[in-house]
Each structure stands twice: as C-alpha cells, then as structure tokens.
C-alpha positions as a printed NumPy array, in Angstrom:
array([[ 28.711, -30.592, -52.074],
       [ 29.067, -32.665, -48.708],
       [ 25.647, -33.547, -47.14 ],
       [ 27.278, -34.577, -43.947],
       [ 26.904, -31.834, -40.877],
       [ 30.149, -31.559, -38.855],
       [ 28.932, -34.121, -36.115],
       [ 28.8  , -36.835, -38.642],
       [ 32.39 , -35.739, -39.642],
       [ 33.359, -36.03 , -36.106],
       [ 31.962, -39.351, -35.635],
       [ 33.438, -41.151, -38.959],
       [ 36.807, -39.549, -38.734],
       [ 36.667, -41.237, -35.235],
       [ 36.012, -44.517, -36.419],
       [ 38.728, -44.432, -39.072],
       [ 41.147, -43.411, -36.403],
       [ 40.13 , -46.122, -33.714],
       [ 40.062, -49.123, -36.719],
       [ 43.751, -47.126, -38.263],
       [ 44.912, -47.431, -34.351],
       [ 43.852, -50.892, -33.834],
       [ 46.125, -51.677, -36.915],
       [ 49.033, -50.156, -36.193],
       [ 48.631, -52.236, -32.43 ],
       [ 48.727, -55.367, -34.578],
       [ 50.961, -54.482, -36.962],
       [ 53.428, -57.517, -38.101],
       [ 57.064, -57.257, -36.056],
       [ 60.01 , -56.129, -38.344],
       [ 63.376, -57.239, -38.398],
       [ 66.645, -54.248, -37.52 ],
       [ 66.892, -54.496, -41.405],
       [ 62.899, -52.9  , -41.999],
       [ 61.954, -56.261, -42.96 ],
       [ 58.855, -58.105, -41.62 ],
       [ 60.127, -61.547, -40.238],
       [ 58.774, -64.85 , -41.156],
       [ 56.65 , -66.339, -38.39 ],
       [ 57.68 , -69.879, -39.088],
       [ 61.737, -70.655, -39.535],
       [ 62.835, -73.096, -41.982],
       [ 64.601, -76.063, -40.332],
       [ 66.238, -79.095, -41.551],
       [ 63.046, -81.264, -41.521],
       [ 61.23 , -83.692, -44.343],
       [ 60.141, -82.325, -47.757],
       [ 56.482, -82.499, -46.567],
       [ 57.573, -80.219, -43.621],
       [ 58.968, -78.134, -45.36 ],
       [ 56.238, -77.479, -47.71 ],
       [ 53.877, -76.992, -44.539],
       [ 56.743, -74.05 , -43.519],
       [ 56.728, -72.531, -46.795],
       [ 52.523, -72.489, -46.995],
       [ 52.892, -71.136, -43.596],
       [ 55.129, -67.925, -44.342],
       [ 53.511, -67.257, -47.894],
       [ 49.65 , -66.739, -45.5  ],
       [ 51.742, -65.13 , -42.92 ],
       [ 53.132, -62.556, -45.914],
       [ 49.831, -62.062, -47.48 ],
       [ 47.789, -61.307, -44.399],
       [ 50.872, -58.572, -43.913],
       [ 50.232, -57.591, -47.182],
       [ 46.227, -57.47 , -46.471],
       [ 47.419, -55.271, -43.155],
       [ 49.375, -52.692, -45.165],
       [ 46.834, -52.518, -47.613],
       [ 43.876, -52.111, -45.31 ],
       [ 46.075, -49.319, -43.274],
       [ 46.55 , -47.421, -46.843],
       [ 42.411, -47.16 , -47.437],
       [ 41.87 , -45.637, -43.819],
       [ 44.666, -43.105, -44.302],
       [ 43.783, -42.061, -47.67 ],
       [ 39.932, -41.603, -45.909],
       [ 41.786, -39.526, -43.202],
       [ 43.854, -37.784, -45.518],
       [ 40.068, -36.633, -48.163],
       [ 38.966, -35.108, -44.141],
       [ 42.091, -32.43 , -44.638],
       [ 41.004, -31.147, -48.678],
       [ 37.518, -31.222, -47.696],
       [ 36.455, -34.45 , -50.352],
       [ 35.243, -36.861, -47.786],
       [ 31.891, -38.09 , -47.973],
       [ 32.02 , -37.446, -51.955],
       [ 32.13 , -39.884, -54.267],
       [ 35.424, -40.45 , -56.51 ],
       [ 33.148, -41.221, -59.072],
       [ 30.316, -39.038, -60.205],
       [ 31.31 , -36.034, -57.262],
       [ 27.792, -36.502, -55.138],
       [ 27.819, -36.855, -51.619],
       [ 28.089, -40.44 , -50.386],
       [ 25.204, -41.066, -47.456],
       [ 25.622, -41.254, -44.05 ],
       [ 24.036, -44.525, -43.603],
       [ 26.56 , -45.755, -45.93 ],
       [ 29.615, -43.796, -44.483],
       [ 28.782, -45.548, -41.037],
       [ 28.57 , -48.997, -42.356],
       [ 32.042, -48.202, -44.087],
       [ 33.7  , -44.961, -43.431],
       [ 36.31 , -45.563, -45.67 ],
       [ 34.058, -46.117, -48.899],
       [ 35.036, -44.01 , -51.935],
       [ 31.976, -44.739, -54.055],
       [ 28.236, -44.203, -53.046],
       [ 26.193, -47.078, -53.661],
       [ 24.828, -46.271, -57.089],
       [ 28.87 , -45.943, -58.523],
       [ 29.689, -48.842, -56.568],
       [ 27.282, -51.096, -57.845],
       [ 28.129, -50.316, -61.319],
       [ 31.394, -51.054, -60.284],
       [ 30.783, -54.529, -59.502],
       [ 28.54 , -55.454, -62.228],
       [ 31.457, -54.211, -64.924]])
C-alpha cells in the first residue's frame, strides 16, 4: 500500500524529471559511429604524457559510465510511477516515507531495508 497522497507523487515525479533532464543536457558528445569520444587525443608526445592522456580518458570514460548509470536509476523511478510501485520498497513491500522520498526520490529501499543492506 502507497502512503504517499497524489501531491507528493506530483512533486517527486517532478524532481526525477528535472535531475533526468539536467542529465540528458550534460550528457557526454558521441561520435557519427554511437560512440562517446575521448576528451583528450593521443599525440606523439613523451611516455609520461602519454600516461597523463591515458589517466585522462579512463576518468573521462568512467564519469560517462557514472552518467549512464545515474540516468538508468531515475528512469527505472519514473518507469515504478506507471505500475503503481513507487514509494514501495523492493524489499519487504512497505511504503517508503516521504521524508525519505524527498531527500532521494529515486530510493528503492526504505530506511530500515537499506540499512540492513549496508551492514551485510
């Protein structure tokens, strides 16, 4: 059973659209080929350069990777509003609080799942 009221619903669904829409504004350029580019090209330099380059790209690809992941949790939240399982936990099935739901609209656990979670 949800213990949200349909205002509450209105207001978090917001707030995972706005941060999902922020996202997709920053989202990494891709290459014609679907790839993501590298932000920093390799060029004929010293070894230590080189090293700085590589370092350089493998932050670059797992911020991207941070991105993508990050943009999967708020559409997964989005997608619980359309079966009607938002604001219940994954967990044990009870209704996650609002308090909590605010802080992080996109949490799948209420606190007392979540904190067993952690300490496992």
């Amino acid at each position: 059973m949800n213990v949200l009221d349909q205002s509450q619903l209105i207001q978090l669904r917001a707030a995972l659209e706005t941060q999902l829409a922020a996202l997709s504004r920053t989202d990494a350029p891709q290459s014609a080929d679907g790839t993501r580019d590298l932000p920093v090209s390799e060029v004929e330099t010293s070894p230590a350069d080189k090293a700085t380059v590589r370092l350089l790209n493998d932050l670059a690809l797992e911020a991207a990777g941070h991105h993508v992941a990050r943009m999967q949790v708020l559409r997964r939240a989005l997608a619980k509003f359309e079966d009607g399982s938002y604001g219940l936990c994954e967990e044990c099935g009870d209704g996650i609080g609002f308090l909590r739901l605010e802080a992080r609209p996109e949490a799948h656990l209420c606190i007392g799942c979540q904190t067993r979670l952690e300490k496992r």
